[in-house]
């Protein structure tokens, strides 16, 4: 063990040397796209967004180094210092990273290295933080989770097949994950000894330390069940579904001064701006110095189900201000009941307002937002993750809005247009009151709270996110769940969710 000291520089080494053969691909599996981005980009973004990580190095399959460099450049990943060709084996690739990092340090200088599989894109910030903290005390760290399966040891007997020879105690078995963390001096020494051994073989780096530096303890950090490795074809589907359902917490509130800096002189259009969340967004944006067009049926006669009204509103705002920076849509209708008993007009209204309106707002806004490098902000509901009885129209259209957001964020990324979607918890709005009547005081979010979170999203650089706005205490355990934990909970939950 080492005593806690000034934090060493932490370098994330992303191992991306796989070829994709096991998932039947002609390209490395880390280049496969899930949820609008390559698996490699998802993984790199975890470390890019970690305050504990100072630098990222990518070890890529040699024939795809240029492709990885393009991904880094397009995503604006400033912490990535180099993309290097990896070796033929895991141990050769690790050796390349060790030499490169060692060459960049002064004599006697040490660093912390986190070796992580590129095809584990669901890594949480908690695990990264705990690994870095553990390296303040230990020289080597692994990440693992308890085995939920019984593990058997077998032996093959000729043509008779396999037979069990041992059933180890499951309570002591763990499933290894990554990252694996080390002091540079420790892993470098372990590999020096290993490479001098003619019989050296290794599939992971902790085993090298355990074998060649047996006096160095390897501390175990608890991993996550969803920190899965995309190896088999079914893994691609599961990872994509988790990304689809995962959501982000609202960005930190930036305050009035930051609103003024970001919004002064900008043009904001709010469809559904007559009342509720939309009206509050319009009011707050105008107070920050933006020119705001609050559009609604009862105020400006703007019907979002009419494409001509959308196109005219955008053209008018652009003609008067010369720019459109932000377009927000909060318009929606909540119609409940059994689908078989629902009339055609109600179905048409729900589809036109809740889905076709966002589609048309997006397509007519695009040229203006591409010019300003602005943002489109849509709204969904907690019902998007799972439909429920008598909410088929509402739930399905809100799920479609989420998919629209994720698709457009990818489609418009190269044009500098950001697209996000806000998912508020139950909120006190006229639409909700009309549907559910008066509810207990304090049980609902205020529309202004949601509006402020929406403004925080607008002035952020995020794109492609479904942003949860919740009433929970930010220090509570439930609100600190990652997006993937919330996604899993939403899939497994048997409880009904009350919509907006």
mmCIF file of N, CA, C and O in Angstrom, residues 350-404:
data_model
loop_
_atom_site.group_PDB
_atom_site.id
_atom_site.type_symbol
_atom_site.label_atom_id
_atom_site.label_comp_id
_atom_site.label_asym_id
_atom_site.label_seq_id
_atom_site.Cartn_x
_atom_site.Cartn_y
_atom_site.Cartn_z
ATOM 1 N N UNK A 350 -54.217 13.546 -31.374
ATOM 2 C CA UNK A 350 -53.083 13.117 -30.552
ATOM 3 C C UNK A 350 -51.847 12.898 -31.406
ATOM 4 O O UNK A 350 -50.728 13.283 -31.021
ATOM 5 N N UNK A 351 -52.022 12.305 -32.575
ATOM 6 C CA UNK A 351 -50.884 12.037 -33.455
ATOM 7 C C UNK A 351 -50.321 13.331 -34.038
ATOM 8 O O UNK A 351 -49.095 13.522 -34.077
ATOM 9 N N UNK A 352 -51.200 14.213 -34.465
ATOM 10 C CA UNK A 352 -50.745 15.453 -35.093
ATOM 11 C C UNK A 352 -50.055 16.380 -34.099
ATOM 12 O O UNK A 352 -49.024 16.975 -34.409
ATOM 13 N N UNK A 353 -50.618 16.516 -32.900
ATOM 14 C CA UNK A 353 -50.047 17.445 -31.917
ATOM 15 C C UNK A 353 -48.812 16.853 -31.243
ATOM 16 O O UNK A 353 -47.789 17.522 -31.091
ATOM 17 N N UNK A 354 -48.889 15.588 -30.817
ATOM 18 C CA UNK A 354 -47.809 15.012 -30.010
ATOM 19 C C UNK A 354 -46.648 14.479 -30.829
ATOM 20 O O UNK A 354 -45.538 14.376 -30.313
ATOM 21 N N UNK A 355 -46.890 14.125 -32.089
ATOM 22 C CA UNK A 355 -45.778 13.587 -32.879
ATOM 23 C C UNK A 355 -45.508 14.354 -34.164
ATOM 24 O O UNK A 355 -44.388 14.807 -34.405
ATOM 25 N N UNK A 356 -46.526 14.525 -35.005
ATOM 26 C CA UNK A 356 -46.264 15.195 -36.284
ATOM 27 C C UNK A 356 -45.839 16.647 -36.078
ATOM 28 O O UNK A 356 -45.025 17.173 -36.861
ATOM 29 N N UNK A 357 -46.346 17.296 -35.044
ATOM 30 C CA UNK A 357 -45.915 18.677 -34.782
ATOM 31 C C UNK A 357 -44.414 18.753 -34.491
ATOM 32 O O UNK A 357 -43.713 19.576 -35.095
ATOM 33 N N UNK A 358 -43.846 17.933 -33.588
ATOM 34 C CA UNK A 358 -42.388 17.958 -33.406
ATOM 35 C C UNK A 358 -41.618 17.651 -34.684
ATOM 36 O O UNK A 358 -40.570 18.255 -34.940
ATOM 37 N N UNK A 359 -42.146 16.729 -35.496
ATOM 38 C CA UNK A 359 -41.483 16.417 -36.763
ATOM 39 C C UNK A 359 -41.442 17.653 -37.660
ATOM 40 O O UNK A 359 -40.401 18.014 -38.223
ATOM 41 N N UNK A 360 -42.575 18.323 -37.781
ATOM 42 C CA UNK A 360 -42.633 19.498 -38.659
ATOM 43 C C UNK A 360 -41.864 20.683 -38.088
ATOM 44 O O UNK A 360 -41.220 21.432 -38.823
ATOM 45 N N UNK A 361 -41.906 20.856 -36.776
ATOM 46 C CA UNK A 361 -41.115 21.918 -36.152
ATOM 47 C C UNK A 361 -39.634 21.671 -36.429
ATOM 48 O O UNK A 361 -38.879 22.602 -36.749
ATOM 49 N N UNK A 362 -39.218 20.414 -36.344
ATOM 50 C CA UNK A 362 -37.814 20.079 -36.597
ATOM 51 C C UNK A 362 -37.429 20.355 -38.051
ATOM 52 O O UNK A 362 -36.419 21.013 -38.322
ATOM 53 N N UNK A 363 -38.223 19.903 -38.980
ATOM 54 C CA UNK A 363 -37.801 20.042 -40.382
ATOM 55 C C UNK A 363 -37.840 21.494 -40.855
ATOM 56 O O UNK A 363 -36.997 21.913 -41.639
ATOM 57 N N UNK A 364 -38.785 22.291 -40.342
ATOM 58 C CA UNK A 364 -38.826 23.692 -40.747
ATOM 59 C C UNK A 364 -37.800 24.537 -39.990
ATOM 60 O O UNK A 364 -37.376 25.589 -40.473
ATOM 61 N N UNK A 365 -37.384 24.088 -38.808
ATOM 62 C CA UNK A 365 -36.395 24.838 -38.018
ATOM 63 C C UNK A 365 -34.977 24.604 -38.478
ATOM 64 O O UNK A 365 -34.088 25.421 -38.205
ATOM 65 N N UNK A 366 -34.741 23.481 -39.130
ATOM 66 C CA UNK A 366 -33.377 23.042 -39.400
ATOM 67 C C UNK A 366 -32.506 24.105 -40.064
ATOM 68 O O UNK A 366 -31.391 24.403 -39.614
ATOM 69 N N UNK A 367 -32.995 24.722 -41.125
ATOM 70 C CA UNK A 367 -32.138 25.651 -41.871
ATOM 71 C C UNK A 367 -31.740 26.857 -41.021
ATOM 72 O O UNK A 367 -30.632 27.383 -41.154
ATOM 73 N N UNK A 368 -32.633 27.269 -40.133
ATOM 74 C CA UNK A 368 -32.312 28.409 -39.265
ATOM 75 C C UNK A 368 -31.316 28.009 -38.176
ATOM 76 O O UNK A 368 -30.374 28.748 -37.877
ATOM 77 N N UNK A 369 -31.526 26.848 -37.588
ATOM 78 C CA UNK A 369 -30.636 26.387 -36.522
ATOM 79 C C UNK A 369 -29.261 26.003 -37.059
ATOM 80 O O UNK A 369 -28.256 26.162 -36.360
ATOM 81 N N UNK A 370 -29.206 25.511 -38.297
ATOM 82 C CA UNK A 370 -27.908 25.198 -38.895
ATOM 83 C C UNK A 370 -27.099 26.477 -39.109
ATOM 84 O O UNK A 370 -25.871 26.489 -38.965
ATOM 85 N N UNK A 371 -27.783 27.555 -39.428
ATOM 86 C CA UNK A 371 -27.105 28.840 -39.631
ATOM 87 C C UNK A 371 -26.574 29.398 -38.316
ATOM 88 O O UNK A 371 -25.470 29.958 -38.263
ATOM 89 N N UNK A 372 -27.333 29.238 -37.245
ATOM 90 C CA UNK A 372 -26.934 29.811 -35.947
ATOM 91 C C UNK A 372 -26.194 28.822 -35.056
ATOM 92 O O UNK A 372 -25.697 29.192 -33.993
ATOM 93 N N UNK A 373 -26.108 27.551 -35.503
ATOM 94 C CA UNK A 373 -25.564 26.480 -34.648
ATOM 95 C C UNK A 373 -26.342 26.436 -33.331
ATOM 96 O O UNK A 373 -25.766 26.385 -32.250
ATOM 97 N N UNK A 374 -27.662 26.418 -33.482
ATOM 98 C CA UNK A 374 -28.544 26.497 -32.328
ATOM 99 C C UNK A 374 -29.016 25.151 -31.833
ATOM 100 O O UNK A 374 -28.380 24.120 -32.064
ATOM 101 N N UNK A 375 -30.160 25.162 -31.153
ATOM 102 C CA UNK A 375 -30.650 23.939 -30.529
ATOM 103 C C UNK A 375 -32.162 23.813 -30.656
ATOM 104 O O UNK A 375 -32.891 24.801 -30.537
ATOM 105 N N UNK A 376 -32.595 22.591 -30.886
ATOM 106 C CA UNK A 376 -34.008 22.222 -30.851
ATOM 107 C C UNK A 376 -34.243 21.472 -29.545
ATOM 108 O O UNK A 376 -33.534 20.516 -29.229
ATOM 109 N N UNK A 377 -35.242 21.901 -28.775
ATOM 110 C CA UNK A 377 -35.548 21.263 -27.501
ATOM 111 C C UNK A 377 -36.994 20.775 -27.524
ATOM 112 O O UNK A 377 -37.928 21.569 -27.662
ATOM 113 N N UNK A 378 -37.145 19.459 -27.364
ATOM 114 C CA UNK A 378 -38.462 18.838 -27.362
ATOM 115 C C UNK A 378 -38.801 18.356 -25.958
ATOM 116 O O UNK A 378 -37.949 18.350 -25.073
ATOM 117 N N UNK A 379 -40.042 17.945 -25.764
ATOM 118 C CA UNK A 379 -40.487 17.451 -24.458
ATOM 119 C C UNK A 379 -41.127 16.083 -24.613
ATOM 120 O O UNK A 379 -41.868 15.830 -25.560
ATOM 121 N N UNK A 380 -40.799 15.196 -23.666
ATOM 122 C CA UNK A 380 -41.428 13.883 -23.623
ATOM 123 C C UNK A 380 -42.079 13.696 -22.259
ATOM 124 O O UNK A 380 -42.303 14.664 -21.525
ATOM 125 N N UNK A 381 -42.399 12.476 -21.915
ATOM 126 C CA UNK A 381 -43.043 12.148 -20.640
ATOM 127 C C UNK A 381 -42.438 10.859 -20.111
ATOM 128 O O UNK A 381 -41.896 10.054 -20.876
ATOM 129 N N UNK A 382 -42.544 10.634 -18.807
ATOM 130 C CA UNK A 382 -42.008 9.410 -18.216
ATOM 131 C C UNK A 382 -42.654 8.166 -18.797
ATOM 132 O O UNK A 382 -42.121 7.064 -18.659
ATOM 133 N N UNK A 383 -43.776 8.312 -19.466
ATOM 134 C CA UNK A 383 -44.448 7.151 -20.054
ATOM 135 C C UNK A 383 -43.739 6.635 -21.302
ATOM 136 O O UNK A 383 -44.139 5.606 -21.840
ATOM 137 N N UNK A 384 -42.693 7.326 -21.757
ATOM 138 C CA UNK A 384 -42.055 6.898 -23.011
ATOM 139 C C UNK A 384 -41.356 5.551 -22.879
ATOM 140 O O UNK A 384 -41.136 4.853 -23.869
ATOM 141 N N UNK A 385 -40.959 5.150 -21.654
ATOM 142 C CA UNK A 385 -40.208 3.910 -21.499
ATOM 143 C C UNK A 385 -41.092 2.672 -21.529
ATOM 144 O O UNK A 385 -40.606 1.574 -21.790
ATOM 145 N N UNK A 386 -42.375 2.836 -21.227
ATOM 146 C CA UNK A 386 -43.271 1.680 -21.191
ATOM 147 C C UNK A 386 -44.714 2.145 -21.300
ATOM 148 O O UNK A 386 -45.176 2.954 -20.494
ATOM 149 N N UNK A 387 -45.421 1.654 -22.279
ATOM 150 C CA UNK A 387 -46.822 2.005 -22.415
ATOM 151 C C UNK A 387 -47.658 1.342 -21.333
ATOM 152 O O UNK A 387 -47.270 0.317 -20.761
ATOM 153 N N UNK A 388 -48.805 1.931 -21.031
ATOM 154 C CA UNK A 388 -49.707 1.349 -20.041
ATOM 155 C C UNK A 388 -51.135 1.432 -20.536
ATOM 156 O O UNK A 388 -51.450 2.217 -21.433
ATOM 157 N N UNK A 389 -51.956 0.642 -19.956
ATOM 158 C CA UNK A 389 -53.348 0.559 -20.381
ATOM 159 C C UNK A 389 -54.004 1.939 -20.382
ATOM 160 O O UNK A 389 -53.845 2.717 -19.440
ATOM 161 N N UNK A 390 -54.730 2.223 -21.464
ATOM 162 C CA UNK A 390 -55.499 3.440 -21.677
ATOM 163 C C UNK A 390 -54.640 4.684 -21.928
ATOM 164 O O UNK A 390 -55.156 5.793 -21.970
ATOM 165 N N UNK A 391 -53.344 4.474 -22.102
ATOM 166 C CA UNK A 391 -52.445 5.575 -22.457
ATOM 167 C C UNK A 391 -51.686 5.259 -23.749
ATOM 168 O O UNK A 391 -50.610 5.780 -23.987
ATOM 169 N N UNK A 392 -52.241 4.413 -24.573
ATOM 170 C CA UNK A 392 -51.513 3.921 -25.753
ATOM 171 C C UNK A 392 -51.121 5.050 -26.697
ATOM 172 O O UNK A 392 -49.983 5.094 -27.190
ATOM 173 N N UNK A 393 -52.034 5.984 -26.950
ATOM 174 C CA UNK A 393 -51.718 7.091 -27.860
ATOM 175 C C UNK A 393 -50.641 7.992 -27.268
ATOM 176 O O UNK A 393 -49.654 8.338 -27.928
ATOM 177 N N UNK A 394 -50.825 8.369 -26.015
ATOM 178 C CA UNK A 394 -49.897 9.302 -25.384
ATOM 179 C C UNK A 394 -48.507 8.685 -25.241
ATOM 180 O O UNK A 394 -47.504 9.284 -25.628
ATOM 181 N N UNK A 395 -48.436 7.463 -24.699
ATOM 182 C CA UNK A 395 -47.145 6.824 -24.473
ATOM 183 C C UNK A 395 -46.396 6.595 -25.774
ATOM 184 O O UNK A 395 -45.184 6.819 -25.858
ATOM 185 N N UNK A 396 -47.094 6.129 -26.799
ATOM 186 C CA UNK A 396 -46.414 5.811 -28.055
ATOM 187 C C UNK A 396 -45.905 7.060 -28.763
ATOM 188 O O UNK A 396 -44.810 7.054 -29.334
ATOM 189 N N UNK A 397 -46.662 8.151 -28.693
ATOM 190 C CA UNK A 397 -46.178 9.383 -29.336
ATOM 191 C C UNK A 397 -45.000 9.974 -28.562
ATOM 192 O O UNK A 397 -44.069 10.521 -29.161
ATOM 193 N N UNK A 398 -45.014 9.854 -27.234
ATOM 194 C CA UNK A 398 -43.891 10.373 -26.443
ATOM 195 C C UNK A 398 -42.636 9.533 -26.650
ATOM 196 O O UNK A 398 -41.515 10.059 -26.644
ATOM 197 N N UNK A 399 -42.791 8.231 -26.843
ATOM 198 C CA UNK A 399 -41.639 7.391 -27.182
ATOM 199 C C UNK A 399 -41.079 7.783 -28.545
ATOM 200 O O UNK A 399 -39.859 7.807 -28.755
ATOM 201 N N UNK A 400 -41.977 8.109 -29.476
ATOM 202 C CA UNK A 400 -41.533 8.530 -30.806
ATOM 203 C C UNK A 400 -40.723 9.824 -30.742
ATOM 204 O O UNK A 400 -39.743 9.990 -31.475
ATOM 205 N N UNK A 401 -41.105 10.741 -29.849
ATOM 206 C CA UNK A 401 -40.365 12.000 -29.700
ATOM 207 C C UNK A 401 -38.938 11.734 -29.211
ATOM 208 O O UNK A 401 -37.986 12.386 -29.650
ATOM 209 N N UNK A 402 -38.788 10.774 -28.304
ATOM 210 C CA UNK A 402 -37.447 10.424 -27.824
ATOM 211 C C UNK A 402 -36.607 9.885 -28.968
ATOM 212 O O UNK A 402 -35.445 10.268 -29.155
ATOM 213 N N UNK A 403 -37.160 8.982 -29.750
ATOM 214 C CA UNK A 403 -36.413 8.441 -30.892
ATOM 215 C C UNK A 403 -36.099 9.522 -31.909
ATOM 216 O O UNK A 403 -35.022 9.528 -32.516
ATOM 217 N N UNK A 404 -37.024 10.446 -32.101
ATOM 218 C CA UNK A 404 -36.783 11.572 -33.010
ATOM 219 C C UNK A 404 -35.607 12.402 -32.519
ATOM 220 O O UNK A 404 -34.726 12.789 -33.292
#
